[in-house]
XYZ file of C-alpha atoms in Angstrom:
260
model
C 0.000 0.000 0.000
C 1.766 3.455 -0.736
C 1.878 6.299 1.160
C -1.207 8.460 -0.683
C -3.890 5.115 0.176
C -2.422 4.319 3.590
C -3.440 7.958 4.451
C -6.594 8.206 2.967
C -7.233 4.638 4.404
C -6.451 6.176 7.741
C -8.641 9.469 7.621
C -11.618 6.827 6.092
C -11.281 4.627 9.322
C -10.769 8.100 11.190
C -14.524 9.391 9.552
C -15.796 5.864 9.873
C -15.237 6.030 13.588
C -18.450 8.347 14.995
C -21.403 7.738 13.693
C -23.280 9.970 11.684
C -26.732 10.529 10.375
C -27.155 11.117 6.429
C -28.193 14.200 5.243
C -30.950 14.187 2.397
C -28.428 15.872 -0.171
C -27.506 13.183 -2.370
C -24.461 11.944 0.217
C -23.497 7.930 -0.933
C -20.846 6.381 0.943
C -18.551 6.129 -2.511
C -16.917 3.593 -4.873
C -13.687 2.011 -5.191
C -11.806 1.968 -8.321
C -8.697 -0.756 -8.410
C -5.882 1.166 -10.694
C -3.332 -1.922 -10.317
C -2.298 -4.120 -7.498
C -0.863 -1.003 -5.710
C -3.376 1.972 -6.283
C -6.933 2.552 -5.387
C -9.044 5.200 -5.492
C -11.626 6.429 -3.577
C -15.066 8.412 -5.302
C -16.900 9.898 -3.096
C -20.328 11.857 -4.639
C -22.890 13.990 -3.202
C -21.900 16.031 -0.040
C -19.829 15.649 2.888
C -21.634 15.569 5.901
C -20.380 17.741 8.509
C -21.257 16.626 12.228
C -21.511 20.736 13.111
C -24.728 22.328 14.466
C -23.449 26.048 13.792
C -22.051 25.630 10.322
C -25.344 26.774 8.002
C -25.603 29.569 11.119
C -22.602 30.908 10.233
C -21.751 30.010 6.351
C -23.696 33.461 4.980
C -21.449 35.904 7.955
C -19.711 37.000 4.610
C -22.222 38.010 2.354
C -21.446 41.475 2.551
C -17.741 40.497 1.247
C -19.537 38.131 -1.547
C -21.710 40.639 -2.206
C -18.659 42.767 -2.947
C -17.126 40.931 -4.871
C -20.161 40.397 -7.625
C -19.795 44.159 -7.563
C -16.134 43.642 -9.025
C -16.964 40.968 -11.297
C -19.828 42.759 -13.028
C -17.777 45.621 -13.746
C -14.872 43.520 -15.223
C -16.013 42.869 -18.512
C -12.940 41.072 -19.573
C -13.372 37.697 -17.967
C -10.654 36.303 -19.981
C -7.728 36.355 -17.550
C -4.561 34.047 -16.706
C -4.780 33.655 -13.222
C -7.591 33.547 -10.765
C -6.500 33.912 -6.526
C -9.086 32.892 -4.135
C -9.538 31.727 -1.290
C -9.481 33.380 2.317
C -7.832 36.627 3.792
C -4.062 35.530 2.890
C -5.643 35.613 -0.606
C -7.468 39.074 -0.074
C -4.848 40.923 1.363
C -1.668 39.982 -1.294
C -1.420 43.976 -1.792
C 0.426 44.362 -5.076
C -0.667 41.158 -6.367
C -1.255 42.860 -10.233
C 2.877 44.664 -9.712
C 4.089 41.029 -8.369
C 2.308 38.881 -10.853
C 2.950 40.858 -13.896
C 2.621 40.928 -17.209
C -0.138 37.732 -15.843
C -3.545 39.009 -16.187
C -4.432 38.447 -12.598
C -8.309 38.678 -10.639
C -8.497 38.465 -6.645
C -11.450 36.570 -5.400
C -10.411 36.229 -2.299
C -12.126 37.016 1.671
C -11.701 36.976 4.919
C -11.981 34.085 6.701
C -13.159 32.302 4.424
C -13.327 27.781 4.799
C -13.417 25.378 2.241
C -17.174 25.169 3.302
C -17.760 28.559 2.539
C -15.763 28.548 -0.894
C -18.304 25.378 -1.534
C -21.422 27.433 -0.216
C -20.231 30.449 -2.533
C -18.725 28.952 -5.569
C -20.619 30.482 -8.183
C -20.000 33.510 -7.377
C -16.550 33.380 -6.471
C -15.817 32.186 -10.211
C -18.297 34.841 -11.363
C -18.306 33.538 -15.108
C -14.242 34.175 -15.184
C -12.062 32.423 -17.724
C -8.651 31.840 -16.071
C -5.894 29.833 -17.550
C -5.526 29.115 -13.938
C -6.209 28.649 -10.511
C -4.349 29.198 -7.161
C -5.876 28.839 -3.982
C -5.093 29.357 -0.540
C -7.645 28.960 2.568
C -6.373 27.096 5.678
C -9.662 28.216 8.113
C -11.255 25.238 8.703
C -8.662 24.273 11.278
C -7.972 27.744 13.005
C -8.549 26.715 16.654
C -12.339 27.085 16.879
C -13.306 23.939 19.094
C -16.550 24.562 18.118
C -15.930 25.345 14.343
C -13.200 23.571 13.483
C -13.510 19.838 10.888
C -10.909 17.831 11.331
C -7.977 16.841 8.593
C -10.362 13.920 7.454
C -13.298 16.130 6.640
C -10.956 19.070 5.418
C -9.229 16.664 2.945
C -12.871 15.436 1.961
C -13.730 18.753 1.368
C -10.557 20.205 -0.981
C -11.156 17.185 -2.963
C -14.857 18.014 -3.826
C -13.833 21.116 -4.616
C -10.918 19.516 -6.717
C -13.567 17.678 -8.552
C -15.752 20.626 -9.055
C -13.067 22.409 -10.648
C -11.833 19.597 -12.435
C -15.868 18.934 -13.808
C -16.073 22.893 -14.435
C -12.699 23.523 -16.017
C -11.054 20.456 -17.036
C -7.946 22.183 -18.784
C -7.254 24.356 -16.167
C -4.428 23.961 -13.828
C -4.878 24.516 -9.992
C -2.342 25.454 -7.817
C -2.574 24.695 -3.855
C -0.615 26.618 -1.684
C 0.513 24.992 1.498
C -1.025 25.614 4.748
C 1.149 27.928 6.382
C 2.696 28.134 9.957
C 2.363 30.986 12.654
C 2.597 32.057 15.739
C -0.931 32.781 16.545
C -1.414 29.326 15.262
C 1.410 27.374 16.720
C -0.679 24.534 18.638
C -2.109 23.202 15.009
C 1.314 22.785 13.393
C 0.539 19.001 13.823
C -2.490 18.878 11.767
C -1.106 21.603 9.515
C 1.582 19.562 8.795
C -0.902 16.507 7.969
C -3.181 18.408 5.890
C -0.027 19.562 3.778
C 1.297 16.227 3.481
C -1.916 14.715 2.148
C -2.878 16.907 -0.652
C 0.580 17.037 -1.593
C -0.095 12.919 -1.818
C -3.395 13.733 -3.970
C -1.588 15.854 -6.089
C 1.476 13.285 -6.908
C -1.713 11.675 -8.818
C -3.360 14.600 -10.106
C -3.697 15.601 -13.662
C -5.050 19.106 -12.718
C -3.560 20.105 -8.664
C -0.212 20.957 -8.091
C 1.172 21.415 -4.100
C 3.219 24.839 -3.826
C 5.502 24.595 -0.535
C 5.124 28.231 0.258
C 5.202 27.684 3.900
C 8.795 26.517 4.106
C 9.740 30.006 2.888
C 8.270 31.296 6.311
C 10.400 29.128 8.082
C 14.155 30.107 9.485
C 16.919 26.908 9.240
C 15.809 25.876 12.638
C 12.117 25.289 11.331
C 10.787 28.171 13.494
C 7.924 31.042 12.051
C 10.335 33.680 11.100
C 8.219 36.644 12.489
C 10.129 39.153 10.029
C 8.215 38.050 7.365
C 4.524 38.656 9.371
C 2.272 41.172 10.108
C 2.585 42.373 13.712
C -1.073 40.021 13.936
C 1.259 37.058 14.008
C -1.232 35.698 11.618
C -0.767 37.348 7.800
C 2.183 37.242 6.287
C 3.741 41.169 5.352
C 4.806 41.961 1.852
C 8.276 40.202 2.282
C 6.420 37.094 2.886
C 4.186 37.983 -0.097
C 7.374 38.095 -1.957
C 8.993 34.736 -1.465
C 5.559 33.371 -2.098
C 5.616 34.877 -6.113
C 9.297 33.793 -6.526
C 8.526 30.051 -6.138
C 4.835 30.556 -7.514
C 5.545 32.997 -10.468
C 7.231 31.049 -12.534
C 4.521 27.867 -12.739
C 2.450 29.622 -13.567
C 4.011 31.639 -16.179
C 4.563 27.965 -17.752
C 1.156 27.426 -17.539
C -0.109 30.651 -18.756
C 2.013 32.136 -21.807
């Protein structure tokens, strides 16, 4: 068994373990498709339930940021573009973006705080009819430290890879680019399952036509593996425009491949 199944197996047995009533949305427990005597993979179609009493309570608290960005997108009317950012605040606040991503034809559809659940609740509209030659995303708020929010790395890898599907169903030729979870201060008691959620979608991608893992978080890192706090905003959270920086140098060029 390699190391991609063993961890899915894992988070399956992991999901497996509580039990958990079906929601009426279409939710089957999946297929298994032998590749070879090595590789299996898992389908899973419909939704992903989430055990969470709060989560449609909350899933709307950024309408007023949506709402702002359909303002954006129906004044753009060039939707053919090269690169499309989304994802949460790391996303929204990448001042300079357009100066550090040119000559790319760049759109930011990113907001704050946004999960993987919400990205999934607001899809449409985040894509807003765009035509990008590709995708990067960053959102690492479903595991912020919430107890009463938070999924765990099972359900958060469920989740990226329904919205890896959806992208890969709604734009087949175009790439997508995952950027690492990154570490922090303000964060430093979920390194652990950081760590794990990094090291299973860069598994998923290994075997992915369309994703592709960027390691931006080792860039934050000093030789000792600590956050180096010179490259953060004084919230111990964002990363400051040095930060920013090292993230285009290793992601600027991939997609430059991909785009021209």
């Amino acid at each position: 068994m390699n190391r991609t199944i063993a961890l899915i197996s894992a988070i399956l047995l992991a999901a497996c373990a509580a039990p958990r009533q079906k929601p009426s949305c279409g939710y089957t427990e999946g297929t298994v498709e032998t590749i070879d005597d090595t590789t299996a993979v898992y389908h899973i179609e419909g939704c992903i339930p989430v055990t969470r009493d709060a989560d449609m309570k909350w899933i709307t608290r950024f309408e007023d940021q949506i709402r702002q960005l359909d303002e954006k997108a129906a004044a753009d009317q060039d939707k053919d573009i090269d690169v499309m950012f989304f994802g949460s605040s790391s996303i929204r606040l990448w001042k300079g973006l357009d100066e550090m991503m040119a000559p790319l034809k760049v759109v930011n559809r990113g907001y704050g705080g946004a999960t993987v659940r919400d990205i999934h609740y607001n899809y449409s509209r985040v894509m807003a009819d765009y035509r990008p030659k590709a995708f990067v995303i960053f959102c690492d708020n479903d595991i912020c430290g919430w107890k009463e929010g938070d999924l765990s790395v099972g359900e958060v890898f469920d989740h990226y890879r329904m919205l890896f599907q959806r992208l890969e169903k709604d734009y087949p030729e175009t790439p997508v680019f995952f950027l690492s979870w990154k570490y922090s201060e303000l964060r430093a008691g979920l390194r652990d399952k950081q760590k794990l959620v990094n090291d299973i979608i860069r598994d998923f991608a290994e075997t992915s036509r369309q994703v592709t893992f960027v390691d931006v978080n080792s860039l934050l890192l000093d030789e000792d593996g600590n956050v180096n706090p010179d490259l953060f905003e004084s919230d111990n959270l964002h990363i400051n425009r040095n930060g920013y920086l090292l993230w285009t140098s290793v992601l600027k060029p991939l997609l430059l491949e991909v785009c021209r």
